[in-house]
Short mmCIF file of C-alpha atoms in Angstrom, two decimals:
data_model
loop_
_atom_site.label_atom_id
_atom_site.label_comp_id
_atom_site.label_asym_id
_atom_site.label_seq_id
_atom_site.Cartn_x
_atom_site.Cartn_y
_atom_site.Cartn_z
CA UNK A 1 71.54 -52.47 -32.59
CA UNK A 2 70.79 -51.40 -29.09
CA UNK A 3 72.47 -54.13 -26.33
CA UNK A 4 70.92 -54.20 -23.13
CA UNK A 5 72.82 -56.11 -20.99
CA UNK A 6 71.09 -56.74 -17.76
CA UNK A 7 72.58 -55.63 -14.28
CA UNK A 8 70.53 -57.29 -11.84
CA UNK A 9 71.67 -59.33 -8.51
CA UNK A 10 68.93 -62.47 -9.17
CA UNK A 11 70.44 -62.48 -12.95
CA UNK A 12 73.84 -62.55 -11.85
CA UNK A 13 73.15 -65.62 -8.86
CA UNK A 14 71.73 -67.37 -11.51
CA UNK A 15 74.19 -66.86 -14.40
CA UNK A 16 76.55 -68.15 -11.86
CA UNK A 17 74.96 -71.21 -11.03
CA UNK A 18 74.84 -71.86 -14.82
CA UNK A 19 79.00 -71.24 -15.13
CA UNK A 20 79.76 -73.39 -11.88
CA UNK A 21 81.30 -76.98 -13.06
CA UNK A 22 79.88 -78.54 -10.53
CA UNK A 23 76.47 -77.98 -11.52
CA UNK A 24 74.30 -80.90 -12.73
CA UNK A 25 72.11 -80.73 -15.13
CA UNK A 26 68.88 -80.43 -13.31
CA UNK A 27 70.26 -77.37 -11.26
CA UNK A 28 71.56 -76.34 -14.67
CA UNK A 29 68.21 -76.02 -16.24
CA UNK A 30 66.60 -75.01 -13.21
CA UNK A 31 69.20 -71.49 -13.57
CA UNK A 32 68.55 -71.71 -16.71
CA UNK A 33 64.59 -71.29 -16.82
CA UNK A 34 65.01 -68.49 -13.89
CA UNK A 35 67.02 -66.40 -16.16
CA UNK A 36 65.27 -67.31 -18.97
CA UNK A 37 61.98 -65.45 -17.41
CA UNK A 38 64.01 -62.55 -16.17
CA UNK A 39 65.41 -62.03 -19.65
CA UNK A 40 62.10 -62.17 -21.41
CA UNK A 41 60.85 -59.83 -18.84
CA UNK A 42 63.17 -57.18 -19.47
CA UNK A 43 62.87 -57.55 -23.64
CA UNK A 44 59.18 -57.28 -23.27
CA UNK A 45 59.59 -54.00 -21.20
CA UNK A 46 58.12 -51.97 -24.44
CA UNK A 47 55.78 -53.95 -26.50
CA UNK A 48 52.74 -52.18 -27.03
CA UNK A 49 49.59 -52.99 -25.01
CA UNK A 50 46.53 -51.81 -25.23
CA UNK A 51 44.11 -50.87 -22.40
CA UNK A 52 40.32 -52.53 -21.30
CA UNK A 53 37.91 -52.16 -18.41
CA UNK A 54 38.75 -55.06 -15.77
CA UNK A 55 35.62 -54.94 -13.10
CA UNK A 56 37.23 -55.95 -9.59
CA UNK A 57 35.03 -57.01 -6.67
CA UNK A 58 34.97 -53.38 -5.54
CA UNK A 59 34.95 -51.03 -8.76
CA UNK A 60 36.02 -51.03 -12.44
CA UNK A 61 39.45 -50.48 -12.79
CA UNK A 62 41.75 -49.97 -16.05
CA UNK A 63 43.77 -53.17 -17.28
CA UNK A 64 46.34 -54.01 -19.78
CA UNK A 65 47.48 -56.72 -22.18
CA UNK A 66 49.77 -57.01 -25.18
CA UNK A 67 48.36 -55.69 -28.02
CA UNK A 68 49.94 -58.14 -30.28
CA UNK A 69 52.07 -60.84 -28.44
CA UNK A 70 55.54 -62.13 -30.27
CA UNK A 71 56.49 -64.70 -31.79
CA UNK A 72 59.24 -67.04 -30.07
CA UNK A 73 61.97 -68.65 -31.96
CA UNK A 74 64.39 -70.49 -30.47
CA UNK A 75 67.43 -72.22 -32.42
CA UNK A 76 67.49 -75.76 -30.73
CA UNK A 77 68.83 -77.54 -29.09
CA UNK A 78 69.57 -75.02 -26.42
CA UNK A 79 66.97 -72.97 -27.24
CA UNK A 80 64.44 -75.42 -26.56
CA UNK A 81 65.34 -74.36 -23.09
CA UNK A 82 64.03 -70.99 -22.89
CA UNK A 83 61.17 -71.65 -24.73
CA UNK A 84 58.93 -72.86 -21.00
CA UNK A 85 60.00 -69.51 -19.37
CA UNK A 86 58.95 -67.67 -22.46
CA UNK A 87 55.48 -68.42 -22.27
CA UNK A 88 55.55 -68.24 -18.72
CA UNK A 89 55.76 -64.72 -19.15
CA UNK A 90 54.11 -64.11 -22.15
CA UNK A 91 51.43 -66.90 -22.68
CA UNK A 92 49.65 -66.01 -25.40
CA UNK A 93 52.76 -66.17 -27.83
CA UNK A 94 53.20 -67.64 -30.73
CA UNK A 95 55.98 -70.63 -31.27
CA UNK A 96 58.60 -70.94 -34.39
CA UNK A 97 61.48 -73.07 -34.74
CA UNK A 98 64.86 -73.08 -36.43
CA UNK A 99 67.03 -76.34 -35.93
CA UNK A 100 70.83 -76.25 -35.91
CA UNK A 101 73.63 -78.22 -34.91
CA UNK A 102 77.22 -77.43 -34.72
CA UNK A 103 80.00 -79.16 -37.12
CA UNK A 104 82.74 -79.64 -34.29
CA UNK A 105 85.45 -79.51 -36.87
CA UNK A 106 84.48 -76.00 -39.11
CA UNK A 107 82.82 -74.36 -36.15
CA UNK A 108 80.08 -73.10 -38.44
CA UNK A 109 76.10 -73.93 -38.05
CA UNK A 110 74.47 -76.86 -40.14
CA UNK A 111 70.50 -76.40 -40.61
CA UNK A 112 68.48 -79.28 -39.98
CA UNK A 113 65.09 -77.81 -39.23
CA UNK A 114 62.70 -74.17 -39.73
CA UNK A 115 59.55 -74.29 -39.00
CA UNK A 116 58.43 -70.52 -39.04
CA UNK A 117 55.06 -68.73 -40.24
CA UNK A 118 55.59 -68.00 -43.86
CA UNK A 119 54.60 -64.64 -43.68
CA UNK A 120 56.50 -62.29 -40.85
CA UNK A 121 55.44 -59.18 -42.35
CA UNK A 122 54.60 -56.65 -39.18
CA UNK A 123 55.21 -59.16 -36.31
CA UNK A 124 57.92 -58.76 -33.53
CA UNK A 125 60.11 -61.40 -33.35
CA UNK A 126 62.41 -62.82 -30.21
CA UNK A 127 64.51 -64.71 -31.35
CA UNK A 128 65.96 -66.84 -28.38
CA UNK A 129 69.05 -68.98 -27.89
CA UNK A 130 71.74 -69.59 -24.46
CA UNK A 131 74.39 -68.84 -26.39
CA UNK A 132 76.28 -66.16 -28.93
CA UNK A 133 79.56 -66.90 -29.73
CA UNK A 134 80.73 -66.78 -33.26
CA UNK A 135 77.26 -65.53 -34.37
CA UNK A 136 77.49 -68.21 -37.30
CA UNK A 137 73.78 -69.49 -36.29
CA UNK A 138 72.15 -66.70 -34.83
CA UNK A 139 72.92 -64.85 -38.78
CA UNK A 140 71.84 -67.94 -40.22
CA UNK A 141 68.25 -67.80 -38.62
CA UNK A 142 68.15 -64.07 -38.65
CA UNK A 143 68.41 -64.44 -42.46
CA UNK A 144 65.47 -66.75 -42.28
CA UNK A 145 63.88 -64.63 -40.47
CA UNK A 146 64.21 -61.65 -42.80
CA UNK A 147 63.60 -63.07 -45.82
CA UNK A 148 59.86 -63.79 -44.14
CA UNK A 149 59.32 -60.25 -43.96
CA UNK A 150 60.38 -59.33 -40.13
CA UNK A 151 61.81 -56.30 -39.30
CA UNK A 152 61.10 -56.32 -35.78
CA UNK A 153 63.53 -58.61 -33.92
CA UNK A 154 64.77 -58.66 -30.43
CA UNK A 155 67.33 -61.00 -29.75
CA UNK A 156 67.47 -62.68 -26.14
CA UNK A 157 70.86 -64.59 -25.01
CA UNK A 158 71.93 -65.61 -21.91
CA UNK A 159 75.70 -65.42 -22.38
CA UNK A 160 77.01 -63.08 -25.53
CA UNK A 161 80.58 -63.02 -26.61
CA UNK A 162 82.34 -60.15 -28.05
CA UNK A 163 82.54 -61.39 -31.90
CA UNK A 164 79.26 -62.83 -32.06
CA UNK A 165 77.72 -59.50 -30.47
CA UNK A 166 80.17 -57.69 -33.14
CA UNK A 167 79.32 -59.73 -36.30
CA UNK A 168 75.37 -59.22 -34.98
CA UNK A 169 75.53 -55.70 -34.87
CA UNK A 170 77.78 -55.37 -37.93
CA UNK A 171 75.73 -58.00 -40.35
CA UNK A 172 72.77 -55.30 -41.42
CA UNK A 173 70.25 -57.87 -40.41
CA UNK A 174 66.90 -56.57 -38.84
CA UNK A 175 67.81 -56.74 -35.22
CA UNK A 176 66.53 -53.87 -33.19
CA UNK A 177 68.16 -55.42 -29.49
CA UNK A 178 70.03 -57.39 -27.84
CA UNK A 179 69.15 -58.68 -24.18
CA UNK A 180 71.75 -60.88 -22.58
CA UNK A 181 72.78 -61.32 -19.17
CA UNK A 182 76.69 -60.93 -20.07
CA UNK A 183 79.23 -60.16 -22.81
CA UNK A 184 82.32 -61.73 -22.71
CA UNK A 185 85.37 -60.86 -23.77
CA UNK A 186 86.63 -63.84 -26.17
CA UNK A 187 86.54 -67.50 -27.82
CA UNK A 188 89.17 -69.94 -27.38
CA UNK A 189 90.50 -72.07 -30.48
CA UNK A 190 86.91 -74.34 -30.06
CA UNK A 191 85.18 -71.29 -30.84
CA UNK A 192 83.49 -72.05 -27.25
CA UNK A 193 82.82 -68.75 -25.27
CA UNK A 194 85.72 -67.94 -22.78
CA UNK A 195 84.79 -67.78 -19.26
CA UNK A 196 81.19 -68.88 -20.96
CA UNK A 197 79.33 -71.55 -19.16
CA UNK A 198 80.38 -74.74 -21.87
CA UNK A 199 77.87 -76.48 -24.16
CA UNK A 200 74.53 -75.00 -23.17
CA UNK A 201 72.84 -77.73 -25.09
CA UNK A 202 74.88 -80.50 -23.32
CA UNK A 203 74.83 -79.41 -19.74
CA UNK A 204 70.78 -79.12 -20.27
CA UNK A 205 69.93 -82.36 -22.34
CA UNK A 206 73.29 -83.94 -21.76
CA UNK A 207 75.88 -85.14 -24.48
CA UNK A 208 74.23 -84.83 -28.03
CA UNK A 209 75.14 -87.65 -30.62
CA UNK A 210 74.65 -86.16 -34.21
CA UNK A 211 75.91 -87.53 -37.52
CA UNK A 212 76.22 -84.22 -39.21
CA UNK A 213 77.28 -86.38 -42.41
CA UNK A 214 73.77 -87.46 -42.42
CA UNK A 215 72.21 -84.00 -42.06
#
């Protein structure tokens, strides 16, 4: 697994927007879809396009387009978040979802929704969430993922920690990349990334009120 973690002055403004405290949740999602685009830009730096004649008001010149646009999957909630920025920059992609919320006591991922194409079979895949820490739900969906026949996925995170990116790279799942805008060095006993940025989900939607008992 290749991890491409971007070095850019605009990412880094806004990735520290997104770790201040003090910012609210409009500012917070604001960050949030800026980095978003910037991120998707730089995953989509080699996707095949294919070439056309484009006729300008002076001449014919040569243009380009993606020769077969991917599919965006987000794991909500937070994921929901970069899914506006990613068709920003790539419009003509297609949407999946995976749904999965996070049992505060075990740390581990609990499904509650997958809505995906059943047939993956030669499409390219980003896969899209704020946040990897453990990795728990990022493998889950990459599972789901595979098991629909893709074997082209690019994984796009905002804020990576060291034994999610680890357990990633180490699980033998089909993930070609990994674009995030940091890697940090730990968790803390939560399992919440440490410096990270908090709940991703809550400081975007504010406080979430699940009964995992009834998932």
């Amino acid at each position: 697994m290749e991890i491409v973690e971007v070095n850019h002055p605009l990412v880094a403004s806004r990735l520290t927007i997104m770790r201040d405290a003090r910012t609210d949740n409009a500012a917070f999602r604001a960050a949030l879809a800026d980095l978003g685009m910037m991120l998707i830009y730089e995953a989509s730096r080699n996707l095949p396009v294919e070439q056309f004649d484009v006729r300008t008001p002076v001449d014919v010149a040569t243009g380009h387009r993606l020769s077969d646009p991917p599919i965006i999957v987000p794991i909500i909630r937070a994921g929901l978040g970069m899914v506006d920025p990613a068709l920003a920059m790539i419009p003509d992609a297609q949407v999946g979802f995976i749904g999965m919320a996070r049992d505060e006591k075990t740390h581990q991922p609990v499904p509650y929704l997958e809505a995906l194409p059943e047939d993956l079979t030669g499409r390219t895949v980003f896969l899209v969430d704020p946040m990897l820490a453990t990795g728990g739900s990022l493998l889950h969906a990459l599972r789901l993922l595979a098991d629909r026949g893709a074997a082209d996925i690019t994984v796009v995170c905002m804020v990576s920690a060291v034994p999610g990116v680890e357990a990633v790279r180490d699980s033998g799942l089909p993930v070609g990349r990994l674009y995030t805008a940091t890697v940090d060095p730990e968790l803390n006993d939560d399992a919440y990334i440490v410096p990270g940025l908090g709940d991703a989900g809550d400081r975007l939607y504010g406080p979430r009120n699940i009964d995992l008992d009834g998932l």
